[in-house]
């Protein structure tokens, strides 16, 4: 009865962006309510593989440990997950941990999601209010709009919607659901709406909303339950309107 | 075209046109085609009459080329390009929408190949004067008959699922409720088109004419 349970973890490691990946296996002492980040921490404390070889601690990103910062997304047992909320008890062993595949690997499980930030900038996903003089108060946001905007504002840019999207790959520059949803969020904002047209022009550009092929994987994986497919359809509606009527009525 | 430099390509236009062309004129033509061919369920004379009617419309070659062949070529050709731009991952993420994504590509390819062969045999080999006897002869071959059934079901599925895609991609179904409704609409369209199409193929092959009493 008193046997000590252990957790077997296999990690796909890579020393640098251009190094060859390889797998290392670890055996850890099981503790109650363990999650994948805890496993990685335990390995860092005692970086010895299952067959007794000394190795380096595993590089990974994490911060909040409560699924709000978005940094710890990885592929766990073949599926994109937030590592901090992936409970060991709910995973089949050996637990396979890999970096996300749609972003360049920095080292081990840490990936560079910079492309998402670049695309947010390209889509003007902010409310520009900086200037040389005080612009005064902006228009008020109706409770109805607040209720629509709040779920969209919960995006943590974890990148899992890109990871699971069949349209995000080497053949395609598709910006992905998270970014499109931010276009909707800032077009919804009463002050942000003053620049709605610029965002729509950008989102109709290369890799934009038209590259969505409606597999709807994004909405299934989103850890924040953001209605991403609604956002995409809404941005589609706005951009179709802009494309069809923009040249007629400006 | 405003804000030059931002819109560095025209893929938005081509992509939306691709989605639209699948409904109109390609989907609309499929509806017309199934409608006209349903005369096989009435009688051979009615079928030949309906065929002759269509074969003798004014400006026929222009209508065929502009409203049928070019749109299908564009829709199929661009569809292959769209397929190449995606990488299915259904084994990793086997959700319904992801399956539909994969099936949409395969059904489109099957339908495209079938349509190419179908137009070649029934439009060009017959010099545009195909009659019931020609189709009857083709369907007597079990392989051809099987290919017809496959092509009909693939095209019907592709249209139904494509209608759902179209409604999402043009932002006409922009809430999850309306997207679900659009999904049901697509499913109904796929089933109705499959049933009607298969009934036509069965009717021609087995000389089964459930509506023959209309003319008796
Ligand atoms: S560590 Fe912040 S989301 Fe997992």
Short mmCIF file of C-alpha atoms and ligand atoms in Angstrom, two decimals:
data_model
loop_
_atom_site.label_atom_id
_atom_site.label_comp_id
_atom_site.label_asym_id
_atom_site.label_seq_id
_atom_site.Cartn_x
_atom_site.Cartn_y
_atom_site.Cartn_z
CA UNK A 1 0.00 0.00 0.00
CA UNK A 2 2.73 2.42 0.99
CA UNK A 3 4.54 2.10 -2.34
CA UNK A 4 5.92 5.36 -3.61
CA UNK A 5 4.23 6.42 -6.83
CA UNK A 6 6.30 8.04 -9.48
CA UNK A 7 5.60 10.19 -12.53
CA UNK A 8 7.33 9.43 -15.82
CA UNK A 9 7.89 12.49 -17.97
CA UNK A 10 9.42 12.62 -21.46
CA UNK A 11 10.59 16.03 -22.64
CA UNK A 12 11.55 17.03 -26.14
CA UNK A 13 14.62 19.17 -25.74
CA UNK A 14 16.50 21.43 -28.07
CA UNK A 15 19.61 23.37 -27.06
CA UNK A 16 18.97 26.29 -29.40
CA UNK A 17 16.87 27.49 -32.31
CA UNK A 18 18.88 25.52 -34.86
CA UNK A 19 19.94 22.52 -32.78
CA UNK A 20 18.61 19.03 -33.33
CA UNK A 21 15.82 18.09 -30.93
CA UNK A 22 16.11 14.99 -28.73
CA UNK A 23 14.07 13.35 -25.98
CA UNK A 24 14.96 12.95 -22.33
CA UNK A 25 13.01 10.88 -19.83
CA UNK A 26 12.65 11.62 -16.14
CA UNK A 27 11.17 9.81 -13.17
CA UNK A 28 9.77 12.07 -10.47
CA UNK A 29 8.25 11.43 -7.09
CA UNK A 30 4.50 11.85 -7.31
CA UNK A 31 2.87 14.45 -5.12
CA UNK A 32 -0.80 15.33 -4.78
CA UNK A 33 -2.22 17.89 -7.26
CA UNK A 34 0.97 17.97 -9.28
CA UNK A 35 0.85 19.84 -12.58
CA UNK A 36 3.26 19.89 -15.49
CA UNK A 37 5.05 23.04 -14.32
CA UNK A 38 5.71 21.34 -10.98
CA UNK A 39 7.26 18.45 -12.89
CA UNK A 40 9.54 20.83 -14.75
CA UNK A 41 10.51 22.51 -11.47
CA UNK A 42 11.28 19.18 -9.88
CA UNK A 43 13.52 18.35 -12.82
CA UNK A 44 15.28 21.69 -12.38
CA UNK A 45 15.94 20.83 -8.74
CA UNK A 46 17.49 17.51 -9.67
CA UNK A 47 18.34 17.45 -13.38
CA UNK A 48 19.09 13.74 -13.72
CA UNK A 49 17.46 11.63 -16.39
CA UNK A 50 15.71 8.37 -15.69
CA UNK A 51 18.78 6.39 -16.68
CA UNK A 52 20.95 8.35 -14.26
CA UNK A 53 22.66 10.82 -16.60
CA UNK A 54 23.21 14.36 -15.39
CA UNK A 55 21.61 16.95 -17.64
CA UNK A 56 20.68 20.62 -17.60
CA UNK A 57 17.44 22.04 -16.19
CA UNK A 58 14.73 22.40 -18.80
CA UNK A 59 14.04 25.84 -20.18
CA UNK A 60 10.37 26.78 -20.25
CA UNK A 61 8.17 29.85 -19.83
CA UNK A 62 5.75 30.31 -16.98
CA UNK A 63 4.76 33.05 -14.66
CA UNK A 64 1.35 33.27 -13.05
CA UNK A 65 0.72 29.53 -12.50
CA UNK A 66 -3.01 30.21 -12.66
CA UNK A 67 -3.76 30.34 -16.37
CA UNK A 68 -3.86 34.10 -16.76
CA UNK A 69 -0.45 35.09 -18.12
CA UNK A 70 -0.45 32.82 -21.16
CA UNK A 71 3.25 32.05 -21.13
CA UNK A 72 3.23 28.32 -20.38
CA UNK A 73 1.46 26.93 -23.48
CA UNK A 74 3.09 23.72 -24.73
CA UNK A 75 2.14 20.46 -26.39
CA UNK A 76 1.37 17.88 -23.72
CA UNK A 77 0.56 14.33 -24.78
CA UNK A 78 0.11 15.57 -28.34
CA UNK A 79 -2.27 18.40 -27.51
CA UNK A 80 -1.75 22.09 -26.86
CA UNK A 81 -2.27 22.81 -23.16
CA UNK A 82 -1.43 25.39 -20.55
CA UNK A 83 1.20 23.52 -18.51
CA UNK A 84 0.22 25.20 -15.25
CA UNK A 85 -3.32 23.85 -15.44
CA UNK A 86 -2.39 20.43 -16.86
CA UNK A 87 -2.81 18.18 -13.84
CA UNK A 88 -0.63 15.10 -13.78
CA UNK A 89 -3.48 12.95 -12.41
CA UNK A 90 -5.50 13.61 -15.55
CA UNK A 91 -2.67 12.74 -17.97
CA UNK A 92 -1.64 9.34 -19.27
CA UNK A 93 1.97 8.45 -18.59
CA UNK A 94 4.63 8.72 -19.74
CA UNK A 95 3.69 12.37 -20.12
CA UNK A 96 5.13 13.69 -23.39
CA UNK A 97 6.01 17.38 -23.25
CA UNK A 98 6.96 19.24 -26.42
CA UNK A 99 7.27 22.87 -27.41
CA UNK A 100 4.53 24.34 -29.59
CA UNK A 101 5.18 23.66 -33.25
CA UNK A 102 3.96 26.87 -34.89
CA UNK A 103 6.56 29.13 -33.29
CA UNK A 104 10.36 29.06 -33.46
CA UNK A 105 11.92 27.26 -30.50
CA UNK A 106 14.22 29.40 -28.41
CA UNK A 107 15.38 26.52 -26.23
CA UNK A 108 13.68 23.35 -24.98
CA UNK A 109 10.03 24.25 -24.31
CA UNK A 110 10.41 27.99 -24.66
CA UNK A 111 9.14 29.39 -27.97
CA UNK A 112 9.24 32.84 -29.53
CA UNK A 113 5.71 34.19 -29.93
CA UNK A 114 6.97 37.53 -31.24
CA UNK A 115 5.03 37.05 -34.47
CA UNK A 116 1.81 37.55 -32.52
CA UNK A 117 3.02 40.88 -31.19
CA UNK A 118 4.13 41.94 -34.66
CA UNK A 119 0.70 41.06 -36.04
CA UNK A 120 -1.08 42.92 -33.23
CA UNK A 121 0.94 45.96 -34.26
CA UNK A 122 0.24 45.38 -37.93
CA UNK A 123 -3.51 45.19 -37.18
CA UNK A 124 -3.38 48.40 -35.07
CA UNK A 125 -4.76 46.42 -32.14
CA UNK A 126 -4.70 49.29 -29.67
CA UNK A 127 -6.53 52.55 -29.01
CA UNK A 128 -4.31 55.44 -30.11
CA UNK A 129 -4.81 58.40 -27.78
CA UNK A 130 -1.33 59.87 -27.58
CA UNK A 131 -0.99 63.38 -28.94
CA UNK A 132 0.30 66.84 -28.26
CA UNK A 133 -2.79 68.11 -26.48
CA UNK A 134 -5.46 66.80 -24.16
CA UNK A 135 -8.21 65.11 -26.14
CA UNK A 136 -10.69 65.15 -23.28
CA UNK A 137 -12.94 62.33 -22.29
CA UNK A 138 -13.83 59.68 -24.81
CA UNK A 139 -17.37 58.51 -25.54
CA UNK A 140 -18.96 56.23 -22.96
CA UNK A 141 -19.20 52.52 -23.50
CA UNK A 142 -22.66 51.05 -23.19
CA UNK A 143 -23.15 48.14 -20.78
CA UNK A 144 -24.11 46.05 -23.78
CA UNK A 145 -20.78 46.74 -25.47
CA UNK A 146 -18.95 46.13 -22.22
CA UNK A 147 -20.55 42.71 -21.96
CA UNK A 148 -19.38 41.90 -25.49
CA UNK A 149 -15.91 43.34 -25.07
CA UNK A 150 -15.02 41.81 -21.71
CA UNK A 151 -14.63 38.19 -22.86
CA UNK A 152 -12.45 39.36 -25.77
CA UNK A 153 -10.24 41.34 -23.42
CA UNK A 154 -9.38 38.15 -21.55
CA UNK A 155 -7.06 36.96 -24.34
CA UNK A 156 -3.66 36.02 -22.89
CA UNK A 157 -1.86 35.66 -26.25
CA UNK A 158 -0.85 32.13 -25.30
CA UNK A 159 -0.77 31.13 -28.98
CA UNK A 160 -2.71 27.89 -28.63
CA UNK A 161 -5.32 29.01 -31.18
CA UNK A 162 -2.48 29.33 -33.69
CA UNK A 163 -0.98 26.02 -32.61
CA UNK A 164 -4.18 24.08 -33.37
CA UNK A 165 -5.14 26.00 -36.53
CA UNK A 166 -4.60 24.06 -39.79
CA UNK A 167 -4.26 27.37 -41.62
CA UNK A 168 -1.24 28.47 -39.58
CA UNK A 169 1.78 26.80 -41.17
CA UNK A 170 4.83 27.37 -43.33
CA UNK A 171 2.75 27.84 -46.48
CA UNK A 172 0.62 30.53 -44.96
CA UNK A 173 1.10 33.76 -43.04
CA UNK A 174 -2.32 33.58 -41.38
CA UNK A 175 -2.33 35.81 -38.31
CA UNK A 176 -4.67 33.51 -36.37
CA UNK A 177 -7.81 33.83 -34.29
CA UNK A 178 -6.38 35.70 -31.28
CA UNK A 179 -5.26 38.64 -33.41
CA UNK A 180 -8.52 38.84 -35.35
CA UNK A 181 -10.42 38.80 -32.09
CA UNK A 182 -8.38 41.80 -30.93
CA UNK A 183 -9.34 43.65 -34.11
CA UNK A 184 -12.95 43.09 -33.10
CA UNK A 185 -12.25 44.18 -29.52
CA UNK A 186 -10.70 47.49 -30.53
CA UNK A 187 -13.31 48.14 -33.21
CA UNK A 188 -15.90 47.65 -30.48
CA UNK A 189 -14.29 50.23 -28.23
CA UNK A 190 -15.99 53.63 -28.73
CA UNK A 191 -12.65 55.44 -29.07
CA UNK A 192 -10.98 52.55 -30.86
CA UNK A 193 -13.83 52.55 -33.38
CA UNK A 194 -12.52 55.86 -34.72
CA UNK A 195 -9.74 53.81 -36.32
CA UNK A 196 -11.89 50.84 -37.30
CA UNK A 197 -11.25 51.38 -40.98
CA UNK A 198 -7.47 51.21 -40.64
CA UNK A 199 -7.78 47.93 -38.78
CA UNK A 200 -10.13 46.52 -41.39
CA UNK A 201 -7.79 47.52 -44.20
CA UNK A 202 -4.98 45.73 -42.37
CA UNK A 203 -7.00 42.63 -41.58
CA UNK A 204 -7.99 42.36 -45.26
CA UNK A 205 -4.30 42.26 -46.15
CA UNK A 206 -1.91 39.31 -46.43
CA UNK A 207 -2.48 36.60 -43.86
CA UNK A 208 -5.63 38.35 -42.73
CA UNK A 209 -9.12 37.21 -41.88
CA UNK A 210 -9.79 35.72 -45.33
CA UNK A 211 -7.27 32.96 -44.60
CA UNK A 212 -9.54 31.50 -41.95
CA UNK A 213 -11.00 28.25 -43.29
CA UNK A 214 -13.52 27.71 -40.52
CA UNK A 215 -12.10 24.54 -38.96
CA UNK A 216 -13.07 26.22 -35.66
CA UNK A 217 -10.30 24.51 -33.68
CA UNK A 218 -9.40 27.83 -32.07
CA UNK A 219 -12.62 28.10 -30.12
CA UNK A 220 -12.25 24.51 -28.89
CA UNK A 221 -8.76 25.00 -27.48
CA UNK A 222 -9.00 28.56 -26.10
CA UNK A 223 -8.23 28.35 -22.35
CA UNK A 224 -10.15 31.58 -21.77
CA UNK A 225 -13.31 30.48 -23.61
CA UNK A 226 -13.16 33.48 -25.91
CA UNK A 227 -15.85 33.26 -28.63
CA UNK A 228 -13.16 33.31 -31.32
CA UNK A 229 -15.34 32.04 -34.17
CA UNK A 230 -17.85 34.80 -33.44
CA UNK A 231 -15.01 37.30 -33.53
CA UNK A 232 -13.79 35.99 -36.87
CA UNK A 233 -17.29 36.07 -38.37
CA UNK A 234 -17.84 39.58 -37.04
CA UNK A 235 -14.55 40.82 -38.49
CA UNK A 236 -15.51 39.07 -41.72
CA UNK A 237 -18.81 40.94 -41.70
CA UNK A 238 -17.13 44.28 -41.06
CA UNK A 239 -14.46 43.75 -43.69
CA UNK A 240 -16.89 42.48 -46.34
CA UNK A 241 -18.96 45.59 -45.72
CA UNK A 242 -15.85 47.74 -45.99
CA UNK A 243 -14.79 45.97 -49.20
CA UNK A 244 -18.21 46.08 -50.86
CA UNK A 245 -19.37 49.50 -49.76
CA UNK A 246 -16.12 51.25 -48.88
CA UNK A 247 -15.29 52.13 -52.46
CA UNK A 248 -18.84 53.35 -53.06
CA UNK A 249 -19.45 55.41 -49.95
CA UNK A 250 -15.95 55.81 -48.50
CA UNK B 1 -8.18 50.81 -53.49
CA UNK B 2 -7.31 52.92 -50.45
CA UNK B 3 -4.41 52.65 -48.01
CA UNK B 4 -1.97 51.40 -50.60
CA UNK B 5 0.86 49.40 -49.09
CA UNK B 6 -1.31 47.82 -46.43
CA UNK B 7 -3.09 45.62 -48.90
CA UNK B 8 -0.10 44.04 -50.54
CA UNK B 9 -2.08 41.26 -52.20
CA UNK B 10 -5.61 40.61 -53.39
CA UNK B 11 -6.13 37.34 -51.58
CA UNK B 12 -9.03 38.82 -49.60
CA UNK B 13 -10.92 39.42 -52.84
CA UNK B 14 -10.06 36.04 -54.39
CA UNK B 15 -10.77 34.14 -51.21
CA UNK B 16 -14.17 35.72 -50.68
CA UNK B 17 -14.98 35.27 -54.36
CA UNK B 18 -14.02 31.62 -54.00
CA UNK B 19 -16.44 31.19 -51.13
CA UNK B 20 -19.21 33.08 -52.94
CA UNK B 21 -18.72 31.34 -56.29
CA UNK B 22 -19.34 27.98 -54.62
CA UNK B 23 -22.86 29.13 -53.78
CA UNK B 24 -23.48 31.26 -56.84
CA UNK B 25 -23.28 30.27 -59.62
CA UNK B 26 -21.83 26.79 -58.93
CA UNK B 27 -24.25 25.70 -56.18
CA UNK B 28 -27.17 27.33 -57.94
CA UNK B 29 -26.29 25.44 -61.10
CA UNK B 30 -26.16 22.16 -59.17
CA UNK B 31 -29.70 22.88 -57.97
CA UNK B 32 -30.82 23.61 -61.53
CA UNK B 33 -29.03 20.51 -62.83
CA UNK B 34 -30.68 18.21 -60.29
CA UNK B 35 -34.01 19.85 -61.00
CA UNK B 36 -33.81 19.30 -64.76
CA UNK B 37 -32.48 15.78 -64.41
CA UNK B 38 -35.32 14.94 -62.06
CA UNK B 39 -37.48 14.68 -65.18
CA UNK B 40 -35.98 11.19 -65.39
CA UNK B 41 -38.31 10.34 -62.50
CA UNK B 42 -41.28 11.30 -64.68
CA UNK B 43 -40.62 9.86 -68.12
CA UNK B 44 -38.02 9.47 -70.85
CA UNK B 45 -39.95 11.81 -73.12
CA UNK B 46 -40.10 14.51 -70.45
CA UNK B 47 -36.39 14.04 -69.75
CA UNK B 48 -35.46 14.43 -73.41
CA UNK B 49 -37.77 17.40 -73.74
CA UNK B 50 -36.13 19.13 -70.75
CA UNK B 51 -32.67 18.34 -72.14
CA UNK B 52 -33.54 19.70 -75.58
CA UNK B 53 -34.99 22.80 -73.98
CA UNK B 54 -31.68 23.49 -72.22
CA UNK B 55 -29.58 22.48 -75.21
CA UNK B 56 -31.29 25.05 -77.39
CA UNK B 57 -31.21 28.14 -75.20
CA UNK B 58 -29.92 31.28 -76.95
CA UNK B 59 -26.28 32.22 -76.38
CA UNK B 60 -25.78 28.71 -75.08
CA UNK B 61 -22.01 28.51 -75.37
CA UNK B 62 -21.56 31.84 -73.59
CA UNK B 63 -23.92 30.89 -70.80
CA UNK B 64 -22.18 27.54 -70.38
CA UNK B 65 -18.72 29.07 -70.35
CA UNK B 66 -19.51 32.13 -68.23
CA UNK B 67 -21.96 30.70 -65.73
CA UNK B 68 -20.79 27.09 -65.46
CA UNK B 69 -17.34 26.17 -66.74
CA UNK B 70 -15.29 29.20 -65.72
CA UNK B 71 -16.80 29.45 -62.23
CA UNK B 72 -16.25 25.72 -61.64
CA UNK B 73 -12.70 25.92 -62.96
CA UNK B 74 -11.97 28.92 -60.77
CA UNK B 75 -13.65 27.43 -57.71
CA UNK B 76 -11.86 24.10 -58.14
CA UNK B 77 -8.49 25.56 -59.08
CA UNK B 78 -8.41 28.11 -56.29
CA UNK B 79 -9.73 25.41 -53.97
CA UNK B 80 -6.65 23.30 -54.63
CA UNK B 81 -4.50 26.34 -53.82
CA UNK B 82 -6.42 26.86 -50.58
CA UNK B 83 -5.89 23.19 -49.74
CA UNK B 84 -2.15 23.60 -50.25
CA UNK B 85 -2.19 26.62 -47.89
CA UNK B 86 -3.55 24.52 -45.03
CA UNK B 87 -2.25 21.51 -43.11
CA UNK B 88 -4.89 19.30 -41.60
CA UNK B 89 -4.28 18.04 -38.07
CA UNK B 90 -7.42 16.02 -37.49
CA UNK B 91 -5.59 13.03 -35.98
CA UNK B 92 -4.28 15.32 -33.24
CA UNK B 93 -7.46 17.37 -32.78
CA UNK B 94 -10.43 15.25 -33.90
CA UNK B 95 -13.17 17.83 -33.39
CA UNK B 96 -16.21 17.95 -35.67
CA UNK B 97 -15.27 21.27 -37.27
CA UNK B 98 -11.78 19.96 -37.96
CA UNK B 99 -13.23 16.85 -39.64
CA UNK B 100 -15.47 19.08 -41.74
CA UNK B 101 -12.38 21.04 -42.76
CA UNK B 102 -10.71 17.86 -44.02
CA UNK B 103 -13.85 16.42 -45.64
CA UNK B 104 -14.51 19.74 -47.36
CA UNK B 105 -11.18 19.39 -49.15
CA UNK B 106 -11.57 15.73 -50.14
CA UNK B 107 -15.21 16.10 -51.21
CA UNK B 108 -14.23 19.11 -53.28
CA UNK B 109 -11.47 17.20 -55.02
CA UNK B 110 -13.69 14.18 -55.71
CA UNK B 111 -16.48 16.42 -57.01
CA UNK B 112 -14.04 18.37 -59.19
CA UNK B 113 -12.59 15.24 -60.81
CA UNK B 114 -16.05 13.79 -61.27
CA UNK B 115 -17.39 16.98 -62.82
CA UNK B 116 -14.45 17.12 -65.24
CA UNK B 117 -15.10 13.58 -66.41
CA UNK B 118 -18.88 14.10 -66.42
CA UNK B 119 -18.66 17.24 -68.57
CA UNK B 120 -16.23 15.54 -70.93
CA UNK B 121 -18.40 12.47 -71.46
CA UNK B 122 -21.88 13.96 -71.33
CA UNK B 123 -21.24 17.37 -72.83
CA UNK B 124 -18.31 17.09 -75.23
CA UNK B 125 -18.40 13.47 -76.41
CA UNK B 126 -22.11 13.89 -77.20
CA UNK B 127 -21.54 17.26 -78.90
CA UNK B 128 -23.89 18.86 -76.42
CA UNK B 129 -26.83 16.74 -77.57
CA UNK B 130 -26.90 14.20 -74.77
CA UNK B 131 -30.17 12.30 -74.44
CA UNK B 132 -31.63 9.85 -71.96
CA UNK B 133 -30.22 6.97 -74.01
CA UNK B 134 -26.66 8.32 -73.65
CA UNK B 135 -26.85 8.65 -69.88
CA UNK B 136 -28.66 5.33 -69.60
CA UNK B 137 -25.83 3.66 -71.49
CA UNK B 138 -23.17 5.25 -69.28
CA UNK B 139 -24.91 4.27 -66.05
CA UNK B 140 -25.27 0.65 -67.21
CA UNK B 141 -21.57 0.34 -66.48
CA UNK B 142 -21.33 -0.48 -62.75
CA UNK B 143 -18.07 1.45 -62.37
CA UNK B 144 -19.51 4.56 -63.97
CA UNK B 145 -22.64 4.18 -61.86
CA UNK B 146 -20.53 3.94 -58.71
CA UNK B 147 -18.52 6.99 -59.73
CA UNK B 148 -21.77 8.90 -60.30
CA UNK B 149 -23.01 8.02 -56.81
CA UNK B 150 -19.69 9.06 -55.30
CA UNK B 151 -19.58 12.30 -57.29
CA UNK B 152 -23.18 13.19 -56.41
CA UNK B 153 -22.71 12.63 -52.69
CA UNK B 154 -19.34 14.44 -52.66
CA UNK B 155 -20.77 17.46 -54.48
CA UNK B 156 -23.85 17.54 -52.22
CA UNK B 157 -21.78 17.33 -49.06
CA UNK B 158 -19.40 19.97 -50.37
CA UNK B 159 -22.28 22.33 -51.11
CA UNK B 160 -23.95 21.85 -47.74
CA UNK B 161 -20.75 22.27 -45.76
CA UNK B 162 -19.71 25.09 -48.09
CA UNK B 163 -22.96 26.93 -47.41
CA UNK B 164 -22.15 26.85 -43.70
CA UNK B 165 -18.63 28.07 -44.44
CA UNK B 166 -19.96 30.80 -46.70
CA UNK B 167 -22.37 32.09 -44.06
CA UNK B 168 -19.53 32.27 -41.53
CA UNK B 169 -16.96 33.68 -43.94
CA UNK B 170 -19.21 36.44 -45.15
CA UNK B 171 -20.16 37.26 -41.58
CA UNK B 172 -23.82 36.49 -42.23
CA UNK B 173 -23.84 34.04 -39.32
CA UNK B 174 -21.83 35.94 -36.73
CA UNK B 175 -23.01 34.51 -33.41
CA UNK B 176 -22.44 30.97 -32.22
CA UNK B 177 -26.22 30.48 -32.30
CA UNK B 178 -26.54 31.58 -35.89
CA UNK B 179 -23.47 29.54 -36.81
CA UNK B 180 -25.09 26.46 -35.34
CA UNK B 181 -28.27 27.24 -37.28
CA UNK B 182 -26.18 27.70 -40.43
CA UNK B 183 -24.62 24.30 -39.73
CA UNK B 184 -28.05 22.67 -39.58
CA UNK B 185 -29.08 24.44 -42.77
CA UNK B 186 -25.94 23.11 -44.46
CA UNK B 187 -26.68 19.60 -43.22
CA UNK B 188 -30.23 19.76 -44.60
CA UNK B 189 -28.95 21.00 -47.96
CA UNK B 190 -26.35 18.21 -48.09
CA UNK B 191 -28.94 15.54 -47.29
CA UNK B 192 -31.61 16.86 -49.68
CA UNK B 193 -29.14 17.20 -52.56
CA UNK B 194 -27.71 13.74 -51.90
CA UNK B 195 -31.15 12.13 -51.81
CA UNK B 196 -32.35 13.88 -54.98
CA UNK B 197 -29.09 13.24 -56.83
CA UNK B 198 -28.93 9.58 -55.90
CA UNK B 199 -32.63 9.18 -56.78
CA UNK B 200 -31.90 10.54 -60.27
CA UNK B 201 -28.99 8.13 -60.78
CA UNK B 202 -31.11 5.20 -59.56
CA UNK B 203 -34.01 6.29 -61.71
CA UNK B 204 -31.91 6.36 -64.87
CA UNK B 205 -30.07 3.12 -64.20
CA UNK B 206 -33.06 1.06 -63.08
CA UNK B 207 -35.71 2.84 -65.15
CA UNK B 208 -37.51 3.60 -61.91
CA UNK B 209 -40.06 6.36 -62.50
CA UNK B 210 -42.03 7.15 -59.34
CA UNK B 211 -43.73 10.17 -60.99
CA UNK B 212 -44.67 8.45 -64.21
CA UNK B 213 -48.35 8.58 -63.28
CA UNK B 214 -48.25 12.34 -64.01
CA UNK B 215 -48.14 11.58 -67.72
CA UNK B 216 -50.27 8.48 -67.86
S1 LIG C 1 1.96 30.13 -16.06
FE1 LIG C 1 0.64 31.74 -16.60
S2 LIG C 1 -0.79 30.70 -17.85
FE2 LIG C 1 0.43 29.08 -17.11
#
